[in-house]
Amino acid sequence: MKRRKYVEGILQQIRGFCNPRVELEQYVTPSEIAASMLATIDEQFDDIAGRRVADLGTGTGVLAMGCTALDADYVIGVDVDADALRVARENVQDFDFGVDFLLADVTKLSAIMKQRFDTVVMNPPFGTKNNIGADVRFLEAALSVGEVVYSLHKTSTRNFVRKVCEQRGASVEFLAELRYDLPKTYKFHRRNSVDIQVDFIRVENRSFPPVN
Amino acid sequence: MKLVTHNMLSSKCLKGVVKGFPLKIHAVEVKTHEVEFNKEQVIRLIPKLEWPALCEAAESLGELSGLPPDVGPDFEGDEDFLKKAHHILFEVDVVNGELECPETGHKFPVRNGIPNMLADQKDHSADS
């Protein structure tokens, strides 16, 4: 519990996107959701401390910073948006954390990283609006570079997510159902905030062949 | 970009590239800043590294200072060695420069400490 409060305190101070990009579905992961995700990964599964971790679609670096605060051995945040990463890097420098960021297409990551990661954490695009299928492309990319993957997916896609994982010989566990409060980031959100049901999942991927 | 990250990056994302490792570093600006030394962390990471590539990268930045060409069998007890490795891995930061694919010569920019591995250069960036 102490660690959770500590991480949440850090994450609350993180700057958000300067100019959120609708085509990338950029939202800052709310600090309570990020902190409870990371606390679960840390306390129930011990998959952060002493691990090499990748945060895919890191945006302004929320999950990446949380993992560093929880004593990961190595953390890299990957995103396709240079502006978001610039903010992420500023965020990291405020705290003097050893996180590195990489500007890259997450879906091509297995051809860029020579190593597999012990743990992948991500809050991927939900694959809505102009971005259909991005959620599954992120999940597939995560499975191609990580042994264990933690992610958020819309509850309405649960059966499909299960199928995607099983087709790759990975086993998925649905850890929690969250109400994700999307703040009014873009003009097409008519209400001030929208709640959507989201599954927090853990995918174990140990059957995958190693890269190199 | 820390050298621990450089040690994992390859240019296999480019068409026709077989190995794409290690990327040559052409540094324009390098900074070093202190990061807390954690012995266990360095011990866990070293076996995962491509050691010769790390030495080569450190040398190209003039930071090799006393790093041995091989990891000795008893490296875990060698505090001096672990501290040097820690410095090279985490404290040296390539802020601006380029990474060059060893097979095609393609250059990937490093700006503000962030390597840009978008092979097609559609990087959504305001300043590139």
Coordinates of N, CA, C and O in Angstrom, one line a residue, chain A residues 21 23-24 49-52 71-76 79-83 85-86 89 93 96-105 108 110-115 117-118 212, chain B residues 1-5 7-13 19 21 33-35 38 40-41 44-45 48-50 90 93 95 112-118 120 122-127:
Chain A
R21 N -3.2 14.3 -30.1 CA -3.5 14.0 -31.5 C -4.6 13.0 -31.6 O -4.4 11.9 -31.1
E23 N -5.7 11.3 -34.0 CA -5.5 10.1 -34.8 C -4.7 9.1 -34.1 O -4.7 7.9 -34.4
L24 N -4.0 9.5 -33.0 CA -3.3 8.5 -32.2 C -4.0 8.2 -30.9 O -3.5 7.4 -30.1
A49 N 9.8 -4.9 -10.3 CA 11.1 -4.8 -9.6 C 12.1 -5.8 -10.1 O 11.8 -7.0 -10.2
G50 N 13.2 -5.3 -10.5 CA 14.3 -6.2 -11.0 C 14.1 -6.7 -12.4 O 14.8 -7.6 -12.9
R51 N 13.0 -6.2 -13.1 CA 12.7 -6.6 -14.5 C 13.1 -5.6 -15.5 O 13.2 -4.4 -15.2
R52 N 13.2 -6.1 -16.8 CA 13.4 -5.1 -17.9 C 12.0 -4.9 -18.5 O 11.3 -5.9 -18.9
D71 N 11.3 0.3 -9.1 CA 12.6 -0.4 -9.1 C 12.8 -1.4 -10.2 O 13.4 -2.4 -10.0
A72 N 12.2 -1.1 -11.4 CA 12.5 -1.9 -12.5 C 14.0 -1.7 -12.8 O 14.6 -0.7 -12.6
D73 N 14.7 -2.8 -13.4 CA 16.1 -2.7 -13.7 C 16.3 -1.8 -14.9 O 17.3 -1.1 -15.0
Y74 N 15.4 -1.8 -15.8 CA 15.5 -1.1 -17.1 C 14.1 -0.8 -17.6 O 13.2 -1.6 -17.6
V75 N 13.9 0.5 -18.0 CA 12.6 0.8 -18.6 C 12.8 1.6 -19.9 O 13.6 2.6 -19.9
I76 N 12.1 1.3 -20.9 CA 12.1 2.1 -22.1 C 10.6 2.4 -22.5 O 9.7 1.5 -22.4
D79 N 7.1 5.4 -28.3 CA 5.9 6.1 -28.9 C 6.3 6.6 -30.3 O 7.4 6.8 -30.6
V80 N 5.2 6.8 -31.1 CA 5.4 7.3 -32.5 C 5.4 8.8 -32.6 O 5.6 9.4 -33.6
D81 N 5.0 9.4 -31.4 CA 4.8 10.9 -31.4 C 6.0 11.6 -30.7 O 6.1 11.5 -29.5
A82 N 6.8 12.3 -31.5 CA 7.9 13.0 -31.0 C 7.6 14.1 -29.9 O 8.3 14.3 -28.9
D83 N 6.4 14.8 -30.1 CA 6.0 15.8 -29.2 C 5.7 15.2 -27.8 O 6.1 15.8 -26.8
L85 N 6.9 12.5 -26.6 CA 8.1 12.0 -26.0 C 8.9 13.2 -25.4 O 9.7 13.0 -24.4
R86 N 8.9 14.3 -26.0 CA 9.6 15.5 -25.5 C 9.0 15.8 -24.1 O 9.8 16.1 -23.2
R89 N 10.2 13.1 -21.7 CA 11.6 13.3 -21.3 C 11.7 14.4 -20.2 O 12.5 14.3 -19.3
Q93 N 13.1 14.0 -16.4 CA 14.2 14.8 -15.8 C 13.9 15.5 -14.5 O 14.7 15.7 -13.7
D96 N 14.7 12.8 -12.2 CA 16.0 12.2 -12.3 C 15.9 10.6 -12.3 O 16.6 9.9 -11.7
F97 N 15.0 10.2 -13.1 CA 14.8 8.7 -13.2 C 15.5 8.2 -14.4 O 15.6 8.9 -15.4
G98 N 16.0 7.0 -14.4 CA 16.7 6.4 -15.5 C 15.8 5.7 -16.5 O 15.9 4.6 -16.8
V99 N 14.9 6.5 -17.1 CA 14.1 5.9 -18.2 C 14.6 6.4 -19.5 O 14.9 7.6 -19.7
D100 N 14.6 5.6 -20.5 CA 14.9 6.0 -21.9 C 13.7 6.0 -22.7 O 12.8 5.2 -22.5
F101 N 13.6 6.9 -23.7 CA 12.5 6.9 -24.6 C 13.0 6.6 -26.1 O 14.1 7.0 -26.4
L102 N 12.1 6.0 -26.9 CA 12.4 5.7 -28.2 C 11.3 6.1 -29.1 O 10.1 5.8 -28.9
L103 N 11.6 6.8 -30.2 CA 10.7 7.2 -31.2 C 10.6 6.1 -32.2 O 11.5 6.0 -33.0
A104 N 9.5 5.4 -32.2 CA 9.4 4.3 -33.2 C 7.9 3.8 -33.3 O 7.1 4.2 -32.4
D105 N 7.7 3.1 -34.4 CA 6.4 2.5 -34.6 C 6.3 1.3 -33.8 O 7.0 0.3 -34.0
K108 N 6.3 -2.2 -35.3 CA 7.5 -2.7 -35.9 C 8.6 -2.9 -34.9 O 9.8 -3.1 -35.2
S110 N 9.6 -5.3 -32.9 CA 10.4 -6.6 -32.9 C 11.5 -6.6 -33.8 O 12.5 -7.3 -33.7
A111 N 11.4 -5.7 -34.9 CA 12.6 -5.6 -35.8 C 13.5 -4.5 -35.4 O 14.5 -4.2 -36.1
I112 N 13.3 -3.8 -34.3 CA 14.2 -2.8 -33.8 C 14.9 -3.2 -32.5 O 16.1 -2.9 -32.3
M113 N 14.2 -3.9 -31.6 CA 14.8 -4.3 -30.3 C 15.4 -5.7 -30.5 O 14.7 -6.6 -30.9
K114 N 16.6 -5.8 -30.2 CA 17.3 -7.0 -30.2 C 16.9 -8.0 -29.1 O 17.2 -9.2 -29.2
Q115 N 16.4 -7.4 -28.1 CA 16.1 -8.2 -26.9 C 14.6 -8.3 -26.6 O 13.9 -7.3 -26.9
F117 N 11.7 -8.3 -23.7 CA 11.5 -7.7 -22.3 C 10.9 -8.7 -21.4 O 10.1 -9.5 -21.9
D118 N 11.2 -8.6 -20.1 CA 10.5 -9.4 -19.2 C 9.0 -9.1 -19.1 O 8.2 -9.9 -19.0
N212 N 16.3 -12.6 -32.1 CA 17.7 -12.5 -32.5 C 18.0 -13.2 -33.9 O 17.3 -14.1 -34.2
Chain B
M1 N 19.8 9.1 -25.0 CA 19.9 7.7 -25.1 C 21.1 7.1 -24.3 O 22.2 7.5 -24.5
K2 N 20.7 6.3 -23.4 CA 21.8 5.6 -22.6 C 22.4 4.5 -23.4 O 21.7 3.9 -24.3
L3 N 23.6 4.1 -23.1 CA 24.2 3.0 -23.9 C 23.6 1.7 -23.6 O 23.7 0.8 -24.4
V4 N 22.9 1.5 -22.5 CA 22.1 0.3 -22.3 C 21.1 0.1 -23.3 O 20.8 -1.0 -23.8
T5 N 20.5 1.2 -23.7 CA 19.5 1.2 -24.8 C 20.1 1.0 -26.1 O 19.6 0.1 -26.9
N7 N 22.5 -0.7 -26.8 CA 22.9 -2.1 -26.8 C 21.8 -3.0 -27.3 O 22.1 -4.2 -27.6
M8 N 20.6 -2.5 -27.3 CA 19.5 -3.3 -27.8 C 18.9 -3.0 -29.1 O 18.1 -3.6 -29.7
L9 N 19.4 -1.8 -29.7 CA 18.8 -1.3 -30.9 C 19.4 -1.9 -32.2 O 20.7 -2.0 -32.3
S10 N 18.6 -2.3 -33.1 CA 19.1 -2.8 -34.4 C 18.3 -2.1 -35.5 O 17.2 -1.6 -35.3
S11 N 18.9 -2.1 -36.7 CA 18.3 -1.5 -37.9 C 17.6 -2.6 -38.8 O 17.5 -2.3 -39.9
K12 N 17.3 -3.7 -38.2 CA 16.6 -4.7 -39.0 C 15.3 -4.3 -39.5 O 14.7 -5.0 -40.4
C13 N 14.8 -3.2 -39.0 CA 13.5 -2.7 -39.5 C 13.7 -2.1 -41.0 O 12.7 -2.0 -41.7
K19 N 21.3 -8.1 -40.0 CA 21.6 -8.1 -38.5 C 21.4 -6.7 -38.0 O 20.8 -6.5 -37.0
F21 N 23.4 -4.6 -36.5 CA 23.8 -4.4 -35.1 C 25.3 -4.6 -35.1 O 25.9 -5.4 -35.7
H33 N 25.4 12.3 -16.4 CA 24.8 12.7 -15.1 C 24.7 11.5 -14.2 O 24.5 10.4 -14.6
E34 N 24.8 11.8 -12.9 CA 24.9 10.8 -11.9 C 23.5 10.0 -11.8 O 22.5 10.7 -11.7
V35 N 23.6 8.7 -11.8 CA 22.4 7.9 -11.5 C 22.8 7.0 -10.4 O 23.9 6.5 -10.3
N38 N 23.2 0.8 -8.3 CA 22.5 -0.4 -7.7 C 23.2 -1.6 -8.2 O 23.1 -2.1 -9.4
E40 N 23.0 -4.9 -7.6 CA 22.2 -6.0 -8.0 C 21.7 -5.8 -9.4 O 21.6 -6.7 -10.2
Q41 N 21.3 -4.6 -9.7 CA 20.7 -4.3 -11.0 C 21.8 -4.5 -12.1 O 21.5 -5.1 -13.1
R44 N 22.4 -8.2 -12.6 CA 21.4 -8.9 -13.4 C 21.4 -8.5 -14.9 O 21.1 -9.3 -15.8
L45 N 21.8 -7.2 -15.2 CA 21.8 -6.8 -16.6 C 22.9 -7.3 -17.4 O 22.8 -7.6 -18.6
K48 N 22.8 -10.1 -19.9 CA 21.8 -9.9 -21.0 C 22.4 -9.0 -22.1 O 21.8 -8.8 -23.2
L49 N 23.6 -8.4 -21.9 CA 24.2 -7.4 -22.8 C 25.0 -8.1 -23.9 O 25.6 -9.2 -23.7
E50 N 25.2 -7.3 -25.0 CA 26.2 -7.7 -26.0 C 27.4 -6.9 -25.6 O 27.6 -5.7 -25.9
F90 N 24.4 3.6 -17.7 CA 23.3 4.5 -17.3 C 23.6 6.0 -17.2 O 22.7 6.8 -17.2
D93 N 24.8 9.8 -21.6 CA 23.6 10.0 -22.3 C 23.9 10.7 -23.7 O 24.4 11.8 -23.7
V95 N 22.8 12.9 -26.3 CA 21.7 13.8 -26.4 C 21.4 14.2 -27.8 O 20.2 14.2 -28.2
N112 N 17.5 15.4 -28.7 CA 17.0 15.6 -27.3 C 17.0 14.3 -26.5 O 16.1 14.0 -25.7
G113 N 18.0 13.5 -26.8 CA 18.2 12.2 -26.1 C 17.3 11.1 -26.6 O 17.3 10.0 -26.0
I114 N 16.5 11.3 -27.6 CA 15.6 10.3 -28.1 C 15.9 9.8 -29.5 O 15.9 10.6 -30.4
P115 N 16.3 8.6 -29.6 CA 16.6 8.0 -30.9 C 15.3 7.9 -31.7 O 14.3 7.5 -31.2
N116 N 15.4 8.3 -33.0 CA 14.3 8.2 -33.9 C 14.5 7.0 -34.8 O 15.3 7.1 -35.8
M117 N 13.8 5.9 -34.5 CA 13.9 4.7 -35.3 C 12.8 4.5 -36.3 O 12.5 3.4 -36.7
L118 N 12.1 5.6 -36.6 CA 11.1 5.5 -37.6 C 11.8 5.5 -39.0 O 12.3 6.5 -39.5
D120 N 10.9 5.2 -42.0 CA 10.3 6.0 -43.1 C 10.3 7.5 -42.9 O 9.9 8.2 -43.7
K122 N 8.4 9.2 -41.2 CA 7.1 9.9 -41.0 C 7.0 10.0 -39.5 O 6.4 9.2 -38.8
D123 N 7.7 10.9 -38.9 CA 7.8 10.9 -37.4 C 6.9 11.8 -36.7 O 7.0 12.0 -35.5
H124 N 5.9 12.4 -37.3 CA 5.0 13.3 -36.7 C 5.7 14.4 -35.9 O 5.1 15.0 -35.0
S125 N 6.9 14.7 -36.2 CA 7.6 15.6 -35.4 C 7.5 17.0 -35.9 O 7.5 17.2 -37.1
A126 N 7.5 18.0 -35.1 CA 7.3 19.4 -35.5 C 8.6 19.9 -36.1 O 8.6 20.7 -37.0
D127 N 9.8 19.4 -35.6 CA 11.0 20.0 -36.0 C 11.9 19.2 -36.9 O 13.1 19.4 -37.0

